[in-house]
Short mmCIF file of C-alpha atoms in Angstrom, two decimals:
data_model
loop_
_atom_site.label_atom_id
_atom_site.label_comp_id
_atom_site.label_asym_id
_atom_site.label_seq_id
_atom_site.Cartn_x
_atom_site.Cartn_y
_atom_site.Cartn_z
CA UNK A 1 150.02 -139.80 85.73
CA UNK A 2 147.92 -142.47 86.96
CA UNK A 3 148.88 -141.97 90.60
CA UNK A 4 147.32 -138.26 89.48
CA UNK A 5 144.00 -140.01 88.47
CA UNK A 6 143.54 -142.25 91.08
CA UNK A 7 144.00 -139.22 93.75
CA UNK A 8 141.18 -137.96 91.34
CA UNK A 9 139.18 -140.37 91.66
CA UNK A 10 139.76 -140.46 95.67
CA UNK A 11 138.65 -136.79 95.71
CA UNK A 12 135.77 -136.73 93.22
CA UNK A 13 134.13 -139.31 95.43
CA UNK A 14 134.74 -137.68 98.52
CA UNK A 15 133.14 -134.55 97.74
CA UNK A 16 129.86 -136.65 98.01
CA UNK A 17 129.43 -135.95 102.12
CA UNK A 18 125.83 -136.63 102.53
CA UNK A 19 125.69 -139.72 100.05
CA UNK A 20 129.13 -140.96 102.29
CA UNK A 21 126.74 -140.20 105.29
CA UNK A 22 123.72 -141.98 103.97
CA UNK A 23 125.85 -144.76 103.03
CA UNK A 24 127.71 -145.24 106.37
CA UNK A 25 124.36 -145.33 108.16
CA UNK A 26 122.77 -147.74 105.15
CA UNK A 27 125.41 -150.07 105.48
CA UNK A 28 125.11 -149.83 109.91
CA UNK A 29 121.05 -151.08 109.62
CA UNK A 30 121.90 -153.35 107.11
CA UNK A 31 125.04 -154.68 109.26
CA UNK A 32 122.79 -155.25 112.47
CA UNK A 33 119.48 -156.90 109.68
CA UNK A 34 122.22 -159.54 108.83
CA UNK A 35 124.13 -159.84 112.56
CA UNK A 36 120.69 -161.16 113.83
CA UNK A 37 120.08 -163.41 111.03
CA UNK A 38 123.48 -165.17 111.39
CA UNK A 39 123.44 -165.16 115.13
CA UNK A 40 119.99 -167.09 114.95
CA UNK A 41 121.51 -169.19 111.89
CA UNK A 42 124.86 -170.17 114.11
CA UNK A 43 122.65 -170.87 117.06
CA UNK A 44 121.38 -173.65 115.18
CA UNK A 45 123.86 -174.95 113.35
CA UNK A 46 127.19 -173.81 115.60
CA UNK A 47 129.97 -174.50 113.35
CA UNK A 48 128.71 -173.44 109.88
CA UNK A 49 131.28 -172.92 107.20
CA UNK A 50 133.81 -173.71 109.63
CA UNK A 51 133.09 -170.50 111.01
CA UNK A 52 132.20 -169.99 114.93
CA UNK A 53 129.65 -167.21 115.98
CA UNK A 54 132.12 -164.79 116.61
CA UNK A 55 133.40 -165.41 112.99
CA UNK A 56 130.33 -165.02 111.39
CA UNK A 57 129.50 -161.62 113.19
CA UNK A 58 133.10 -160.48 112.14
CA UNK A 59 132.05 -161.60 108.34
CA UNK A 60 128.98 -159.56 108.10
CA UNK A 61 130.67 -156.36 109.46
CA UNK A 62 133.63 -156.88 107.17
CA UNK A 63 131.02 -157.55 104.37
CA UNK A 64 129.21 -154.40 105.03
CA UNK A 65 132.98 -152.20 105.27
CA UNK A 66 133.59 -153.60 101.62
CA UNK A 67 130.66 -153.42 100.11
CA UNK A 68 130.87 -150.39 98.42
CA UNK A 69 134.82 -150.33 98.30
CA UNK A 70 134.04 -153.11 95.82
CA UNK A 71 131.43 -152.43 94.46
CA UNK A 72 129.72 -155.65 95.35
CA UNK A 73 126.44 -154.69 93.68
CA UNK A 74 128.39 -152.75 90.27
CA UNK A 75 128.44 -149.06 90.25
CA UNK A 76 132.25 -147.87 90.28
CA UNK A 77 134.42 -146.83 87.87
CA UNK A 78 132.53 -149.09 84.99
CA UNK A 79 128.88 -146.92 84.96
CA UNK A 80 130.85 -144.05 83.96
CA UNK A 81 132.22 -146.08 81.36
CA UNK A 82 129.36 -147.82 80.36
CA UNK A 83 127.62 -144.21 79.80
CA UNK A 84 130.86 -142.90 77.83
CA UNK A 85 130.32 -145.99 75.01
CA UNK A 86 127.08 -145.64 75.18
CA UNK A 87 127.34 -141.72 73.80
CA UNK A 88 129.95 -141.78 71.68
CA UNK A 89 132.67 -139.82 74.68
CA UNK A 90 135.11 -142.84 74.78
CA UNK A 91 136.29 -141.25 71.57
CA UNK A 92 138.15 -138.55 73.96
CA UNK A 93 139.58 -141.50 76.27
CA UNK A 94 141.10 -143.59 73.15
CA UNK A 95 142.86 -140.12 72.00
CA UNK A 96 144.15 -139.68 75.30
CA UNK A 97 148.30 -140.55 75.56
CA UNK A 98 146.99 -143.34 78.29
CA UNK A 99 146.24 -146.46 78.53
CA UNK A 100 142.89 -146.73 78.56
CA UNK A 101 142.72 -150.00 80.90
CA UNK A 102 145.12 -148.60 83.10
CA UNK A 103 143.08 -145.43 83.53
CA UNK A 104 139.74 -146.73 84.24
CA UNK A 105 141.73 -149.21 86.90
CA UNK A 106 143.64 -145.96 88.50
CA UNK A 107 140.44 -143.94 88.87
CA UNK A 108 138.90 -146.81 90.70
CA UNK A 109 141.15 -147.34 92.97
CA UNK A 110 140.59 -144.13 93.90
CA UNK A 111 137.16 -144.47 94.20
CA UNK A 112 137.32 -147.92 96.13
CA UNK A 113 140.02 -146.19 98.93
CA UNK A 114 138.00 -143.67 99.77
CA UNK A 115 134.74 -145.90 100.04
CA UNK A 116 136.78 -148.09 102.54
CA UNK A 117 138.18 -144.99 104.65
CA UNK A 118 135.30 -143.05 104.36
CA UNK A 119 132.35 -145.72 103.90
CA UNK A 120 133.54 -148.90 105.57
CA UNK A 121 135.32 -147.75 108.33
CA UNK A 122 132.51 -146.77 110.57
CA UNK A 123 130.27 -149.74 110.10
CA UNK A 124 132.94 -152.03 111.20
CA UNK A 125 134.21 -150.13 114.50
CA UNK A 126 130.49 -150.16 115.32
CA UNK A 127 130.13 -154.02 114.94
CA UNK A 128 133.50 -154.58 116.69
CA UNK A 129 132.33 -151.93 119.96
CA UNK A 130 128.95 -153.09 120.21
CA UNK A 131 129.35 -157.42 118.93
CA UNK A 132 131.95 -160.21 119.94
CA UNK A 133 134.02 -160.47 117.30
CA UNK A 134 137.55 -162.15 116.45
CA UNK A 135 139.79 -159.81 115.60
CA UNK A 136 143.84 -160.67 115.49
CA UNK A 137 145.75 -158.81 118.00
CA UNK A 138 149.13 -159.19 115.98
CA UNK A 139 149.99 -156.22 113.37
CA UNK A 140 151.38 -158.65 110.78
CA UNK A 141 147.65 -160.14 110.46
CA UNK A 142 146.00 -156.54 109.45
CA UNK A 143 148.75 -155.94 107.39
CA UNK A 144 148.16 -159.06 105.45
CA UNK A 145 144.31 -158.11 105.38
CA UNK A 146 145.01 -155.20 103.79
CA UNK A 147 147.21 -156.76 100.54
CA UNK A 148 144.32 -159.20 100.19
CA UNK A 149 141.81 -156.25 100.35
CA UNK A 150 143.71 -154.21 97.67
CA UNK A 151 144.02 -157.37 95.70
CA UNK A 152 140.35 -157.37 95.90
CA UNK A 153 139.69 -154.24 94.74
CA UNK A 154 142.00 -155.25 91.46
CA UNK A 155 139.60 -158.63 90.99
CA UNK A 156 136.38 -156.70 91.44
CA UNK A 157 137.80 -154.35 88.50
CA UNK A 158 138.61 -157.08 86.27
CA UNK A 159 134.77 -158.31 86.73
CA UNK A 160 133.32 -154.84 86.43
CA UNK A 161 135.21 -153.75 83.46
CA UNK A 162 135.17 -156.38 81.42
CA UNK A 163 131.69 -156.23 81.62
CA UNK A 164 131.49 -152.59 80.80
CA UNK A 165 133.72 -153.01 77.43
CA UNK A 166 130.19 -155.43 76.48
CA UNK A 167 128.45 -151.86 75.93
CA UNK A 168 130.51 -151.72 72.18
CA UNK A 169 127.98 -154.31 71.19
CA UNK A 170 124.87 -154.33 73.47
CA UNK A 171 124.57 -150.56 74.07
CA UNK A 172 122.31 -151.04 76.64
CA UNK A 173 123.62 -151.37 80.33
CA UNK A 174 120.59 -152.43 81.84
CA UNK A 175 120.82 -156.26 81.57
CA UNK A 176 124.44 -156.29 82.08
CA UNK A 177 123.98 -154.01 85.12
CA UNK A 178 121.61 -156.66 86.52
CA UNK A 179 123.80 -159.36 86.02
CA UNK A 180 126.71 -157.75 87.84
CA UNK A 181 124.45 -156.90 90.97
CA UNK A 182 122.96 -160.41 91.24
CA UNK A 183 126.35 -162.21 90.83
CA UNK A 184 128.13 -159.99 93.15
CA UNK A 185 125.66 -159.82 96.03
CA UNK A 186 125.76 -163.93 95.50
CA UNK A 187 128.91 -165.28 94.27
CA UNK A 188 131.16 -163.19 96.30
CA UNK A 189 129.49 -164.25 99.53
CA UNK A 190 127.97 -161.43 100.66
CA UNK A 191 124.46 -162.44 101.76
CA UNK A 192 126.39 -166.30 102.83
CA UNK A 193 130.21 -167.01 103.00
CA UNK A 194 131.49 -168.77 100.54
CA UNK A 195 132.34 -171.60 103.14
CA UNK A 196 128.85 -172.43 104.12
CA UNK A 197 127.28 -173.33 100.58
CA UNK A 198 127.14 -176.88 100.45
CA UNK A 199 128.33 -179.69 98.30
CA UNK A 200 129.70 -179.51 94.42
CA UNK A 201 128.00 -175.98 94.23
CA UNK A 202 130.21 -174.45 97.01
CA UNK A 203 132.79 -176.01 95.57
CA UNK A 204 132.43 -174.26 92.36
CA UNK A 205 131.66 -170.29 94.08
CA UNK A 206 134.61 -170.61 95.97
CA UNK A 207 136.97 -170.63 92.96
CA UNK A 208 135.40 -167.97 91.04
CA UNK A 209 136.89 -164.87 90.71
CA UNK A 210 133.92 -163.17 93.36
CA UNK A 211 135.68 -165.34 96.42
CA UNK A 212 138.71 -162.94 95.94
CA UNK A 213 136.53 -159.75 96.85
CA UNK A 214 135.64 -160.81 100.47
CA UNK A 215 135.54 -164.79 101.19
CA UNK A 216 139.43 -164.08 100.91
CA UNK A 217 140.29 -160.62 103.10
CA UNK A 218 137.69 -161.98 105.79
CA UNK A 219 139.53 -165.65 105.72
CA UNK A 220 143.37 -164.05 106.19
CA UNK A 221 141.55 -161.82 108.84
CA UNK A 222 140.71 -164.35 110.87
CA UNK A 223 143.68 -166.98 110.10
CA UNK A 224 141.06 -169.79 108.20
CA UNK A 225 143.40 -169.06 105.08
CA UNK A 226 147.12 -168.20 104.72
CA UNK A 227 148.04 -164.79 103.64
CA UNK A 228 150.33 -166.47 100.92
CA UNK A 229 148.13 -168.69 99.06
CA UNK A 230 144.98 -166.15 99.09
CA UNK A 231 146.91 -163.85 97.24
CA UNK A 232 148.26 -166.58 94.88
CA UNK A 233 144.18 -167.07 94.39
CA UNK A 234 143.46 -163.44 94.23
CA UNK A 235 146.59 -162.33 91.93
CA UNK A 236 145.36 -165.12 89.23
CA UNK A 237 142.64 -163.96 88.49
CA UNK A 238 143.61 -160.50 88.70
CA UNK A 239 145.87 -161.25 85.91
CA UNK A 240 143.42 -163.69 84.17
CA UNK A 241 140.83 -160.62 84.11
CA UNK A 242 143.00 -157.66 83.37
CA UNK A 243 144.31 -159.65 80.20
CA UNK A 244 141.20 -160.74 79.14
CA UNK A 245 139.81 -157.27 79.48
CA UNK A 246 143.22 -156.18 77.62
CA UNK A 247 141.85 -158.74 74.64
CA UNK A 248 138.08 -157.82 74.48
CA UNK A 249 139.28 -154.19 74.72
CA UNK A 250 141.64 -154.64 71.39
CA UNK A 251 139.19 -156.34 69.57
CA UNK A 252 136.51 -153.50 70.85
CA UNK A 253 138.84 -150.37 69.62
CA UNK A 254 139.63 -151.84 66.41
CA UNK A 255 137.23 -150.02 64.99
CA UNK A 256 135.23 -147.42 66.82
CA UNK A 257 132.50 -145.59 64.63
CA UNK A 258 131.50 -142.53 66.52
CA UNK A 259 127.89 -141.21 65.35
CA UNK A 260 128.01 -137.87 63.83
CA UNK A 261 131.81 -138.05 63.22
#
């Protein structure tokens, strides 16, 4: 069943053509905006983050490729949520013979596989033809990459929904929907890896759960970070987030009142 929903969730999204389009060519402008920057930031200081410039171009494309796939910025699977507390229409969901968790988690993997095939590809075959990048050569690497990416997309869940179940007491998205765009833009490194913030205060990013959507993927891409111990990283707090959405979620159904019924 929820292999079902998350093939529902690949196809509802990809019936979207010209918002994929826009998206793909968004994501391009924005790709080259940030290429320059770092190439004029690594020129300066050569070694930033640990990262060489060919490192830091291959960060910004694979930044751009997943930024959408997870939903860096909010706007997957938990807006539709969000909108279905908000009016009452999670009443259908929790009368459902599904886990309700489990659903919302299948339909956005959906969602996030297409956004990589259809969204992310493109942007990063256009860094890699027309900037140096460092790219492994071996099969095992990519395959690695992958895991940590799909691990990723489990993390960036976790985030997302647990801050959509806060809509059975705020009812109002708007500051929470803030607050996910801000700390996912930051925290998971896309405007700066993770590696370059300085001091106590990089220490503390990189061990929040945001440094297992891309600081991770691009560090097992380019061998900064074994494949073994990023997904150790990545798969606790998977598990720390899914069960504390599992809790907040319980306590949240308890008792649903449904206006007008």
């Amino acid at each position: 069943m929820y292999a079902a929903v998350a093939a529902g969730g690949f196809r509802r999204y990809a019936t979207y053509r010209a918002a994929t389009a826009a998206g793909v060519f968004t994501n391009t402008v924005f790709g080259l905006i940030l290429v320059y920057t770092y190439l004029a930031l690594w020129d300066e200081k050569p070694h930033l983050g640990g990262y060489d410039q060919a490192q830091a171009v291959t960060y910004v494309w694979l930044g751009q490729a997943l930024y959408s796939t997870l939903a860096i910025q909010g706007g997957g699977a938990e807006k539709e949520l969000m909108g279905r507390i908000r009016t009452g229409e999670i009443a259908i969901d929790l009368y459902r013979p599904a886990d309700l968790q489990l659903w919302w988690l299948a339909s956005d993997l959906g969602r996030a596989v297409f956004q990589m095939l259809g969204r992310g590809v493109v942007p990063f075959v256009f860094g890699a033809l027309f900037f140096p990048m460092a790219l492994p050569n071996d099969v095992t690497t990519w395959v690695a990459f992958v895991v940590a990416v799909l691990l990723g997309m489990v993390v960036s869940f976790g985030i997302r929904h647990l801050a959509a179940l806060s809509m059975f007491w705020l009812m109002d998205d708007r500051g929470v929907s803030q607050t996910l765009m801000v700390t996912g833009i930051f925290c998971s490194g896309m405007t700066l890896p993770l590696n370059a913030f300085p001091g106590a205060f990089g220490d503390i990013v990189r061990v929040l759960p945001w440094a297992a959507q891309i600081q991770m993927p691009a560090d097992v891409l380019m061998g900064e970070a074994a494949p073994l111990g990023a997904y150790a990283f990545q798969a606790a707090w998977a598990v720390a987030l899914l069960a504390a959405g599992r809790l907040v979620q319980s306590v949240a159904t308890r008792r649903v009142v449904v206006q007008g019924g």
